[in-house]
Short mmCIF file of C-alpha atoms in Angstrom, two decimals:
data_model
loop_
_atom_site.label_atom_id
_atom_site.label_comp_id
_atom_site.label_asym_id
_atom_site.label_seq_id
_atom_site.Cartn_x
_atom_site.Cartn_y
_atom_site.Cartn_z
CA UNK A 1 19.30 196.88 -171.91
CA UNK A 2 21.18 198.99 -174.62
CA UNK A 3 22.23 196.90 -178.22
CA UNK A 4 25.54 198.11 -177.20
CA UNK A 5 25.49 195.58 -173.95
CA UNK A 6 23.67 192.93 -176.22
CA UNK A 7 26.22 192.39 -178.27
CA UNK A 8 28.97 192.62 -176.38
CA UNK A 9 29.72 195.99 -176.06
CA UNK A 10 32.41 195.76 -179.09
CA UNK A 11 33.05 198.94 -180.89
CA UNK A 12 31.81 199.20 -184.34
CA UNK A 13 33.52 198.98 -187.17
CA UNK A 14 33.93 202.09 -189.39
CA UNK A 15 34.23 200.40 -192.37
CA UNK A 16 30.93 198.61 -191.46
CA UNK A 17 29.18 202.15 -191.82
CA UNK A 18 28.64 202.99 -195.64
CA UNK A 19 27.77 199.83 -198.32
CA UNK A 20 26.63 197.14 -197.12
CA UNK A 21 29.07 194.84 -196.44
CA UNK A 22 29.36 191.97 -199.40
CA UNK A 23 29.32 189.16 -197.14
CA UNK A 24 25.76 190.06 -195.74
CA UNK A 25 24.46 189.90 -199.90
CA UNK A 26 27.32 186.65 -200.23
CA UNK A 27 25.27 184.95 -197.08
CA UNK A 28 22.17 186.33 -198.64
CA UNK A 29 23.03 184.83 -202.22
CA UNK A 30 23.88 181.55 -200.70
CA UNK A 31 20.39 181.18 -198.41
CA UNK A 32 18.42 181.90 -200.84
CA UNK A 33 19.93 179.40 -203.43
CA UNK A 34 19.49 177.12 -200.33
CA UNK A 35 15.80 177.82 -200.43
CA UNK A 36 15.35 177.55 -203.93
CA UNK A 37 16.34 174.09 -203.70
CA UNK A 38 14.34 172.99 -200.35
CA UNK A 39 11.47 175.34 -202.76
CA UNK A 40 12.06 173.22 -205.49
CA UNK A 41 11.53 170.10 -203.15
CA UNK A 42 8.57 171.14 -201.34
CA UNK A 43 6.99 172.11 -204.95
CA UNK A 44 7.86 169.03 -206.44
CA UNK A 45 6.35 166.98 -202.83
CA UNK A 46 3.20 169.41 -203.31
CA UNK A 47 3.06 168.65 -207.13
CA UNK A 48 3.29 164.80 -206.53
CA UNK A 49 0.56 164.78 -203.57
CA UNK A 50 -2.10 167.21 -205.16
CA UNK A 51 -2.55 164.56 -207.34
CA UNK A 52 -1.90 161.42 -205.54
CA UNK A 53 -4.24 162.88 -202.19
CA UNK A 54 -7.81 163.39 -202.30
CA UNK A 55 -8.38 167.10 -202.09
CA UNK A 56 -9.70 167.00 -198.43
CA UNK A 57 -6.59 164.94 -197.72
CA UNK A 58 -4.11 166.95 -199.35
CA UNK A 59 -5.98 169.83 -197.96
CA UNK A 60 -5.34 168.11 -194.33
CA UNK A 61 -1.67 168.19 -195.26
CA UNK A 62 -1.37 171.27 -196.23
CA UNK A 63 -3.31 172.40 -192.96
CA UNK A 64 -0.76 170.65 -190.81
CA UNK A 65 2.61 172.15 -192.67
CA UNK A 66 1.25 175.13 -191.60
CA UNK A 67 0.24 174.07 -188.16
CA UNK A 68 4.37 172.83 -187.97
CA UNK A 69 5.31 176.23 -189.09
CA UNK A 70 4.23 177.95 -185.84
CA UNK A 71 5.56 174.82 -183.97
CA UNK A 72 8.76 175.98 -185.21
CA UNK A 73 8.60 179.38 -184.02
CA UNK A 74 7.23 178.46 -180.24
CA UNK A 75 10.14 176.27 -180.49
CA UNK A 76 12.91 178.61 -181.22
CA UNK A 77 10.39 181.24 -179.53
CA UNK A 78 12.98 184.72 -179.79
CA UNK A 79 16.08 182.70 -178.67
CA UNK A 80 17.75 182.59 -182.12
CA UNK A 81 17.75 186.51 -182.71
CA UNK A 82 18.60 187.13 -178.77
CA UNK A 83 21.61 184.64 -179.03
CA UNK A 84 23.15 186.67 -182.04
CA UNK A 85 22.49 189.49 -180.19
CA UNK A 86 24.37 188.57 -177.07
CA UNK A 87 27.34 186.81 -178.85
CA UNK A 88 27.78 188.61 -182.32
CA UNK A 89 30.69 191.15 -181.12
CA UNK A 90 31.47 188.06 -178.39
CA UNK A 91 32.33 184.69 -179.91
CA UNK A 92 33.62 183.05 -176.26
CA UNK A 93 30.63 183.71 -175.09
CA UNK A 94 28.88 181.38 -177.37
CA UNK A 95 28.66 178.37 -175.29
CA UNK A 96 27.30 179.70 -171.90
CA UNK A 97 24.39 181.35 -174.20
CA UNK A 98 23.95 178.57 -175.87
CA UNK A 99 23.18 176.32 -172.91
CA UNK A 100 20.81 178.71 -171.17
CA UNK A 101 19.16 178.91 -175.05
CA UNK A 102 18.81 174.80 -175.44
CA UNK A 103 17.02 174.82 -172.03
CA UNK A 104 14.49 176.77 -173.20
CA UNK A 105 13.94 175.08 -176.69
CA UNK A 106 13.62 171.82 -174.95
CA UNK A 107 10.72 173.34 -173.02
CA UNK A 108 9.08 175.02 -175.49
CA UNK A 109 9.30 172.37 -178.01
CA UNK A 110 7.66 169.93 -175.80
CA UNK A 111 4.98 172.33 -175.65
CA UNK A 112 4.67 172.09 -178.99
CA UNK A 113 4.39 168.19 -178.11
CA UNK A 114 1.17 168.87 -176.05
CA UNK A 115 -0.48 171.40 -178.02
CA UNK A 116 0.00 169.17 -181.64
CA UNK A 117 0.52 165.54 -181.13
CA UNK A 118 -1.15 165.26 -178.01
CA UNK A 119 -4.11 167.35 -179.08
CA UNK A 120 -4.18 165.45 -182.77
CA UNK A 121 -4.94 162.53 -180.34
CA UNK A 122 -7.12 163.78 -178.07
CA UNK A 123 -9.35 165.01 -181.02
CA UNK A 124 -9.16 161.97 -182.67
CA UNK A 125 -7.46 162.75 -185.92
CA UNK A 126 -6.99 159.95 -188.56
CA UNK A 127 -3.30 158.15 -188.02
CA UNK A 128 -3.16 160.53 -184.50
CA UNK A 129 -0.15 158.69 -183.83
CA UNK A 130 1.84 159.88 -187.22
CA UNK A 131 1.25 163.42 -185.87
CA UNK A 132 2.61 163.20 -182.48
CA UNK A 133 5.62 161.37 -183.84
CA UNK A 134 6.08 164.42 -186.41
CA UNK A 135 5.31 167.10 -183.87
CA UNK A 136 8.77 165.82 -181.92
CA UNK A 137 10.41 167.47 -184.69
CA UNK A 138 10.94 170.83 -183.42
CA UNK A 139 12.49 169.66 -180.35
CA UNK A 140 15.49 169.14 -182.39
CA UNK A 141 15.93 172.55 -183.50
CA UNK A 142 17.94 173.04 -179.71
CA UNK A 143 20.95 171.07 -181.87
CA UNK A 144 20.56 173.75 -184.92
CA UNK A 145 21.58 176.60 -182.40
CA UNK A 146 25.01 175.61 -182.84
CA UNK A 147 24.94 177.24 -185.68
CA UNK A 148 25.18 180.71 -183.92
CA UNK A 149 29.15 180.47 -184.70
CA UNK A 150 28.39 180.29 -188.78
CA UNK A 151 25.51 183.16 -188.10
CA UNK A 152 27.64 185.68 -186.19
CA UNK A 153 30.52 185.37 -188.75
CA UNK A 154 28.04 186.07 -191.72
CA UNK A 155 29.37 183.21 -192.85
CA UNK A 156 26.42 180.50 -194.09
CA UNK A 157 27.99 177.97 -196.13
CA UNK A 158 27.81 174.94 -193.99
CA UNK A 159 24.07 176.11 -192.46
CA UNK A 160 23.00 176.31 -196.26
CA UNK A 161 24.24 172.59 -196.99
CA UNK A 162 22.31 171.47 -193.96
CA UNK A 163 19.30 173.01 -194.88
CA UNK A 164 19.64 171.33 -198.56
CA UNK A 165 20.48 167.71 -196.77
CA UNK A 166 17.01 168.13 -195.00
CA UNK A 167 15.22 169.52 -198.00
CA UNK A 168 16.57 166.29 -200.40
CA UNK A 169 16.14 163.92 -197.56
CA UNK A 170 12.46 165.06 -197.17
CA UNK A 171 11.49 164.54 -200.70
CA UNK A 172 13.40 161.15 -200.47
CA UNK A 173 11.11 159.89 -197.71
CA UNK A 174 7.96 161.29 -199.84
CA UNK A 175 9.42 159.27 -202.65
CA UNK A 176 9.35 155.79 -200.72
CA UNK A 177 5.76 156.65 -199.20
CA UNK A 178 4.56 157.43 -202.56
CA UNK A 179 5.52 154.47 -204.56
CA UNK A 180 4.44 152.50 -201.74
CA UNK A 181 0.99 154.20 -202.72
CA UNK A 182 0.69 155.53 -199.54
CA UNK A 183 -2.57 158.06 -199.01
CA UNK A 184 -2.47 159.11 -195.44
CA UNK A 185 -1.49 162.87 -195.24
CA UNK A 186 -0.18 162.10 -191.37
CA UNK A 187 2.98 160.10 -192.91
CA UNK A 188 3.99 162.49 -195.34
CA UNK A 189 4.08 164.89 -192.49
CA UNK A 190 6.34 162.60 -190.59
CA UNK A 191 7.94 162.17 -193.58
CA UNK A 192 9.11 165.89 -193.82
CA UNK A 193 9.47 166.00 -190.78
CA UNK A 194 11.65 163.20 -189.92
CA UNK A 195 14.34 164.90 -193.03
CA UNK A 196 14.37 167.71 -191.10
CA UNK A 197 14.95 166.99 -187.77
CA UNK A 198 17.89 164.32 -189.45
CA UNK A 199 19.75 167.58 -190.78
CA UNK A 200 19.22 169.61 -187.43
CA UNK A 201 21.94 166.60 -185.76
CA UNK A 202 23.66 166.90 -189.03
CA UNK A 203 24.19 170.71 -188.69
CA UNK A 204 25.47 170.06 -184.51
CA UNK A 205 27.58 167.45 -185.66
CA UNK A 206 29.23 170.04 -188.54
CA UNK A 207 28.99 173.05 -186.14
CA UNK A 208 30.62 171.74 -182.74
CA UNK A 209 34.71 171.83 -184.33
CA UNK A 210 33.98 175.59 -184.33
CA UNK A 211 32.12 176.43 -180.77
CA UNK A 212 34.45 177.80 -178.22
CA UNK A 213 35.73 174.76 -175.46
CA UNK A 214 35.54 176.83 -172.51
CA UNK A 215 32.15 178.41 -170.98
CA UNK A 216 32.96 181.73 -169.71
CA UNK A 217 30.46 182.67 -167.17
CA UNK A 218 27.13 181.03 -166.65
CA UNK A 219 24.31 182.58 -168.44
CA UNK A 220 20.71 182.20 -166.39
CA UNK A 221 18.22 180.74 -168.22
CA UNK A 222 15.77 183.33 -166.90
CA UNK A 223 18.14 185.80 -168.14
CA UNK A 224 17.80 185.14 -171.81
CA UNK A 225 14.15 184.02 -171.37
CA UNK A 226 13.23 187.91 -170.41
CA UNK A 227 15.28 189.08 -173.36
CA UNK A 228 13.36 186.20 -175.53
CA UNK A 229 9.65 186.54 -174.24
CA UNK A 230 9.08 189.62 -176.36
CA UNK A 231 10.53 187.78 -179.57
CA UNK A 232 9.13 184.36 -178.86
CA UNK A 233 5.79 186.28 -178.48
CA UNK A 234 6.09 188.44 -181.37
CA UNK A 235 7.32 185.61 -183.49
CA UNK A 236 4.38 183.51 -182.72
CA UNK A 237 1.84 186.08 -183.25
CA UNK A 238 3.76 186.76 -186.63
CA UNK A 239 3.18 183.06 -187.56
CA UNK A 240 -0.45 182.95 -186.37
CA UNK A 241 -1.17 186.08 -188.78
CA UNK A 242 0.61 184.59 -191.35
CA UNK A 243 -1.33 181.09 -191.07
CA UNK A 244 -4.05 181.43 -188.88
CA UNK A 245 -6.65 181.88 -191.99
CA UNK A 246 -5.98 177.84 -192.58
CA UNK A 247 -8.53 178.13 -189.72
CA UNK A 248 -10.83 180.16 -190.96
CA UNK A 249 -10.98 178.82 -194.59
CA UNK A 250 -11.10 175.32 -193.83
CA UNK A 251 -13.88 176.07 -191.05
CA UNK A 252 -16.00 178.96 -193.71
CA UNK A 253 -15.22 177.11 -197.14
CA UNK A 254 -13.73 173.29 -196.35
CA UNK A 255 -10.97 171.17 -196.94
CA UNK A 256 -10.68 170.85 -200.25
CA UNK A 257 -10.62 175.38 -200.90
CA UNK A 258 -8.17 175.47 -198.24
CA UNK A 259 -5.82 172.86 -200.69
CA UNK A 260 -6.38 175.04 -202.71
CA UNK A 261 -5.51 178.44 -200.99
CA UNK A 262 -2.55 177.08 -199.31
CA UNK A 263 -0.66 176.96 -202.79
CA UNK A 264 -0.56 180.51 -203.32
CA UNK A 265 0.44 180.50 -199.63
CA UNK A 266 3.27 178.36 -200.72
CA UNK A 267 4.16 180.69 -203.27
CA UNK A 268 4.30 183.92 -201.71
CA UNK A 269 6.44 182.01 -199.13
CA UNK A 270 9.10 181.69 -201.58
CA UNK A 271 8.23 184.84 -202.80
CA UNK A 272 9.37 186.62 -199.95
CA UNK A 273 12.55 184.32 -199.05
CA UNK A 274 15.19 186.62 -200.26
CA UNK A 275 13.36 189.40 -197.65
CA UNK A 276 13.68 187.28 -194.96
CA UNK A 277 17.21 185.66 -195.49
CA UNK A 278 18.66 189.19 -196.54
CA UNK A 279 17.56 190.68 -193.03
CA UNK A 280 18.76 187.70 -191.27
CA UNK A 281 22.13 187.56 -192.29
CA UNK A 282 22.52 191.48 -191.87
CA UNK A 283 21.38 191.34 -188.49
CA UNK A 284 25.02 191.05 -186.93
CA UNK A 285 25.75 194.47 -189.10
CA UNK A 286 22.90 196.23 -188.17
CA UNK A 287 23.07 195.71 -184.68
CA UNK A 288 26.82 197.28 -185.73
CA UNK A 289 25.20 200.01 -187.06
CA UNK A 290 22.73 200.97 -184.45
CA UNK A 291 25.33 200.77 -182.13
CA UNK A 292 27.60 203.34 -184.56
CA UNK A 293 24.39 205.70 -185.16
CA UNK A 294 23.67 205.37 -188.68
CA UNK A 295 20.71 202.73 -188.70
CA UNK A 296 18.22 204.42 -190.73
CA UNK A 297 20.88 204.64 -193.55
CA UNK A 298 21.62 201.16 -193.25
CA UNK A 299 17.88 199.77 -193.27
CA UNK A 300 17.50 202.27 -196.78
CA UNK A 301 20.64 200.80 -198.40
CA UNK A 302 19.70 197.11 -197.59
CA UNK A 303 15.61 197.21 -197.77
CA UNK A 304 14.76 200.05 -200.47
CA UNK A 305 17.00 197.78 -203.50
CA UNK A 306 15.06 194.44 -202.27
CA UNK A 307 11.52 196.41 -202.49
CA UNK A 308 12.13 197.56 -205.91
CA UNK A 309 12.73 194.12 -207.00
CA UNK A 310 10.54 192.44 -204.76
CA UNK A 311 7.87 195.04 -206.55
CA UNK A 312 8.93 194.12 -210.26
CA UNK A 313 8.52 190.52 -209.35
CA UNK A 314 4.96 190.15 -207.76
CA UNK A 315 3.78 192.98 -210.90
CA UNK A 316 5.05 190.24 -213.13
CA UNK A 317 3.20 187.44 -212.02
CA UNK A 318 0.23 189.37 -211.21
CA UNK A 319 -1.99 188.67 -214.19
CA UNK A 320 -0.77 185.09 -214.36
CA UNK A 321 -1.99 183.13 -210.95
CA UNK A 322 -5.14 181.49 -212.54
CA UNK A 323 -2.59 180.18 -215.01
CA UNK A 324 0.35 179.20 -212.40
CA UNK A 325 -2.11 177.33 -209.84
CA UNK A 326 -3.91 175.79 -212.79
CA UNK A 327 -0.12 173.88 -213.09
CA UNK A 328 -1.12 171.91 -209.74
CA UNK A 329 -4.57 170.04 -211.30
CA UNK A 330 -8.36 171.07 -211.97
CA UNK A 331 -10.00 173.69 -209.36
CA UNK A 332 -6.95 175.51 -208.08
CA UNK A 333 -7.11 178.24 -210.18
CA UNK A 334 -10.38 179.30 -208.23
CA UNK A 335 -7.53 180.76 -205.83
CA UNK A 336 -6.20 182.89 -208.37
CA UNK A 337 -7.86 185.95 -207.11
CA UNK A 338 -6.35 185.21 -203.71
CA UNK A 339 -3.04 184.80 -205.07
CA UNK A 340 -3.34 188.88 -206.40
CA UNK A 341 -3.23 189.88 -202.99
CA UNK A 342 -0.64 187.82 -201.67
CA UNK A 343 1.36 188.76 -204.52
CA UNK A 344 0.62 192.43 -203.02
CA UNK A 345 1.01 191.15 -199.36
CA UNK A 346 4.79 190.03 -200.64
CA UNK A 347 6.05 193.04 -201.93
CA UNK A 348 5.01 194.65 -198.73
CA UNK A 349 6.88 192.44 -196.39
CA UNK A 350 9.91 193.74 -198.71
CA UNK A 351 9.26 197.42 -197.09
CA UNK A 352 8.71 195.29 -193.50
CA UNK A 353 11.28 192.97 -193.18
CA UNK A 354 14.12 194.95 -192.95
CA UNK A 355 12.44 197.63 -190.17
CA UNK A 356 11.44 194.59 -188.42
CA UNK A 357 14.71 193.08 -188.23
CA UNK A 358 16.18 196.92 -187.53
CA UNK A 359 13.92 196.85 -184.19
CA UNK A 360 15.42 193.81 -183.56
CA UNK A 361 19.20 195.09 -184.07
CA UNK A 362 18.13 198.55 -181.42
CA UNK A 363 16.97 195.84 -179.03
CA UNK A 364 13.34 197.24 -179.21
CA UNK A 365 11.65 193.84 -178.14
CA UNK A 366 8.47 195.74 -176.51
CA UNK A 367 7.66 197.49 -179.38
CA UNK A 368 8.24 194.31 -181.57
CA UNK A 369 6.03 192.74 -179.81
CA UNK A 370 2.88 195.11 -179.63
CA UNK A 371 3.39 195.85 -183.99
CA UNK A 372 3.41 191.31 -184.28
CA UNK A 373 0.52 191.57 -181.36
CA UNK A 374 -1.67 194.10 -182.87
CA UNK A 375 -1.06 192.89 -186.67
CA UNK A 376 -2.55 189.31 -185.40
CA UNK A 377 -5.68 191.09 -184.22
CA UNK A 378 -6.24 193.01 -187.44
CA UNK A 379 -5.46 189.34 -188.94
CA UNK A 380 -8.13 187.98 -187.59
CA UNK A 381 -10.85 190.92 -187.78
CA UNK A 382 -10.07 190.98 -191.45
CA UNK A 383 -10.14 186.98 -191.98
CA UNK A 384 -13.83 187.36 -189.84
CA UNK A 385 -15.43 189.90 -191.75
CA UNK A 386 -13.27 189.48 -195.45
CA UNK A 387 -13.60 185.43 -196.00
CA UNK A 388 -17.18 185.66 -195.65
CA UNK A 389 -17.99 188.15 -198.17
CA UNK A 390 -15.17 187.59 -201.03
CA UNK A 391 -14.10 183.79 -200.38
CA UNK A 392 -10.43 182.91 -200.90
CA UNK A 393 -9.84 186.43 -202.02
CA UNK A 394 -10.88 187.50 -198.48
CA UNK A 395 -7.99 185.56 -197.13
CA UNK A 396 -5.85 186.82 -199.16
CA UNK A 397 -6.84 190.59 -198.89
CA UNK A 398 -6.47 189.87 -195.22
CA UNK A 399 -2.64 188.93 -195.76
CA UNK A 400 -2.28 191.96 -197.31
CA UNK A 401 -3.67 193.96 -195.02
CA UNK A 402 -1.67 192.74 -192.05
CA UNK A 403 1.29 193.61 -193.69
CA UNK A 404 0.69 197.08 -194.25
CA UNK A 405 0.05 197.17 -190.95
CA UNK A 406 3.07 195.54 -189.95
CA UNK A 407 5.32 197.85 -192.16
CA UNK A 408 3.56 201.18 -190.87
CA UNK A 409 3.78 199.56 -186.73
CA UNK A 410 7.60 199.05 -187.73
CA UNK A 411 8.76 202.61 -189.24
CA UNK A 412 6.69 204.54 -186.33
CA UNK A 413 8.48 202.58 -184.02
CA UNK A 414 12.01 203.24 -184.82
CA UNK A 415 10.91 207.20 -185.41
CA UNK A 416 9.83 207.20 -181.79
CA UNK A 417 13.59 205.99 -181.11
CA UNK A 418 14.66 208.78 -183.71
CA UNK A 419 15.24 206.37 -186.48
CA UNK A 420 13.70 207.61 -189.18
CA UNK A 421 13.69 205.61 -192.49
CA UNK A 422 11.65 208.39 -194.17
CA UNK A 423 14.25 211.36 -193.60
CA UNK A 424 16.53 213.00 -195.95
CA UNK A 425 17.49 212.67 -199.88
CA UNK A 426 17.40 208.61 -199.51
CA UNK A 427 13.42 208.59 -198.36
CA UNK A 428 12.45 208.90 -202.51
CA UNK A 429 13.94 205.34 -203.23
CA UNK A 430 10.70 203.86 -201.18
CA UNK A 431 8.36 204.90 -203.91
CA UNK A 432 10.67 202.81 -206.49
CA UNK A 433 8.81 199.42 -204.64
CA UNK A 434 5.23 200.74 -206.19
CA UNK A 435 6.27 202.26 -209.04
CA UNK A 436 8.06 199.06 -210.30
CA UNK A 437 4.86 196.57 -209.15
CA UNK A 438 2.65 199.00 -211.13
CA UNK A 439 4.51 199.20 -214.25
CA UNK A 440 5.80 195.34 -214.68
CA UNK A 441 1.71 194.48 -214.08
CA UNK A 442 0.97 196.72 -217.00
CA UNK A 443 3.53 195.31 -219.44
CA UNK A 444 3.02 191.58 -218.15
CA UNK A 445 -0.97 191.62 -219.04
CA UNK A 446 -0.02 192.68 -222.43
CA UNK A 447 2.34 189.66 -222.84
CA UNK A 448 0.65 187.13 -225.35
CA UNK A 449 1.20 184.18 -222.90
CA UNK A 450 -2.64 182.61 -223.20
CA UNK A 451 -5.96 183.27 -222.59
CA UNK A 452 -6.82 183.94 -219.15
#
């Protein structure tokens, strides 16, 4: 199926084909100011609990947030990209998608169910119970697919305040549960979990005045499922490579190094929010733009400005992570090292994300598939043979490492569809990504900010 059927088969816009538009760095602006403050709440939550937890207990937690992370992808599991897809030049066909969508959420959230809660019981995991009632959380995300309307429009406003209502209500819950002295990592999760799933009814509630009344057509669940498998797939494997070295760390080095890893985790999650939100609200334009021809121009003029920065950024920090873990309590600098490579690893995903999402956009779900596939096997070849040998830094070389691979999978895959990102005058603004990552490293170490 061509992107031009996928979305609707509605004619570009010309005045879609040179900047790009303001509304996709608006919706941008406005996610990532979202993030900052659910970032600022999850810091805060992982401040308070580092402390409060004993390290193999706030390890545990930390082990489990990333565990929900890849619940939430099996739960939306491809259908959130594919439903853009198949409405953004079509808004009344928004509800029929959207029912065929929520089937399959249901069903792959309570597979989450199984896999989690169930399994945390069936293992015998302290407070068991705490877990399964936490791992019904991504269930609800079939009520934040009414949020298509806001997505499609570039328009991210009321999706933003959502996301801020569950971040605040999250931290609230911690709050009670921590000066109730609470120590059992299992309730926390619930906690965070239960503000989430609270602004996932919130965000239906906000986003049903705007859905279409009438279903034209009925969509087949299989349908959308075939056009989903390759994303759902893809996204999974891209969340297992992202987290799967909880496993190996807490199985090679223990509980309490994993704590300790998963901060600079943390932190080169936020590092690399404005990459992901960026692609994600441009993804209704560059499906546009596929459609119109000019692709590769439009993945240079949207990813090659984010790399630069993303590249001043992680130089800056570089020599500083012993000194920015060391903020969260005694022994968490020892993941410094580690926190290098992520640092690395996030300026990459800066070249990725956008060729990634522009796969997405040409409807190339096959190839999207094998580059997430094959990038979890390298994953875990690295995390075998790396941890071993240099510790935490292993993990995080491994990060790195998949990422590269990720980026490289992604630009020989849209050449092979004769979208070539490297072609022509605009091919020499790649090189301003490691240029500026080198330079702003060299200037930061000579910044009189310490000892290190």
């Amino acid at each position: 199926m061509d992107a031009t059927h996928c979305i609707g088969a509605t004619a570009p816009s010309p005045s879609e084909g040179q900047p790009v538009p303001r509304r996709v760095w608006r919706g941008t602006l406005l996610l990532v100011l979202g993030r900052f403050w659910g970032s600022a709440c999850t810091l805060f939550t992982l401040l308070l609990l580092a402390r409060h937890l004993s390290p193999e207990d706030f390890g545990r937690y930390t082990f489990y947030l990333a565990v929900f992370m890849v619940l939430d992808s099996l739960a939306d599991f491809g259908t959130g990209q594919v439903v853009v897809q198949r409405t953004a030049g079509d808004e009344a066909a928004i509800p029929g998608v959207l029912a065929a969508a929520r089937r399959i959420r249901f069903a792959t959230g309570m597979i989450g169910v199984l896999l989690v809660g169930v399994g945390a019981i069936v293992s015998q995991e302290d407070d068991a119970g705490w877990i399964l009632l936490a791992s019904l959380y991504p269930v609800t995300h079939i009520f934040e697919l009414s949020a298509t309307v806001f997505r499609n429009r570039i328009a991210w406003g009321i999706p933003v305040a959502m996301r801020a209502i569950a971040a605040g209500l999250s931290l609230a819950f911690v709050l009670v549960l921590y000066f109730a002295d609470e120590r059992s990592p299992a309730r926390y999760l619930f906690a965070v979990a239960l503000g989430s799933a609270t602004a996932n009814g919130l965000l239906h509630w906000a986003s049903r005045k705007h859905l279409a009344r009438t279903r034209v057509g009925v969509v087949p669940v299989r349908e959308l499922l075939v056009l989903a498998f390759p994303l759902g797939i893809a996204s999974l494997c891209q969340q297992a490579y992202f987290y799967i070295d909880n496993l190996f760390v807490r199985a090679m080095l223990g509980a309490e190094p994993l704590g300790h890893y998963n901060i600079g985790v943390r932190v080169m999650s936020y590092g690399i929010m404005v990459a992901i939100y960026a692609t994600q609200a441009a993804l209704p334009w560059l499906a546009r733009r596929y459609a119109a021809g000019d692709l590769d121009t439009a993945i240079a003029r949207l990813s090659q400005p984010l790399f630069a920065l993303a590249g001043l950024g992680a130089g800056l920090a570089w020599p500083w992570t012993e000194q920015l873990l060391a903020l969260f309590g005694s022994g968490f600098d020892e993941a410094g090292p580690s926190l290098r490579w992520l640092l690395a690893a996030t300026a990459t995903v800066y070249a990725g994300a956008g060729l990634m999402t522009a796969l997405v956009a040409a409807a190339q779900m096959r190839a999207i598939l094998v580059i997430a596939a094959g990038a979890l096997l390298v994953n875990v070849a690295a995390n075998t043979v790396l941890i071993p040998r240099m510790g935490l830094a292993g993990a995080g070389a491994a990060t790195l490492i998949t990422e590269v691979t990720v980026t490289l999978g992604a630009a020989i895959a849209l050449a092979r569809i004769d979208v070539n990102v490297f072609r022509g005058s605009r091919s020499i603004g790649w090189l301003a990504g490691p240029v500026c990552f080198a330079l702003a490293a060299l200037v930061s170490s000579l910044l009189p900010i310490g000892a290190r």
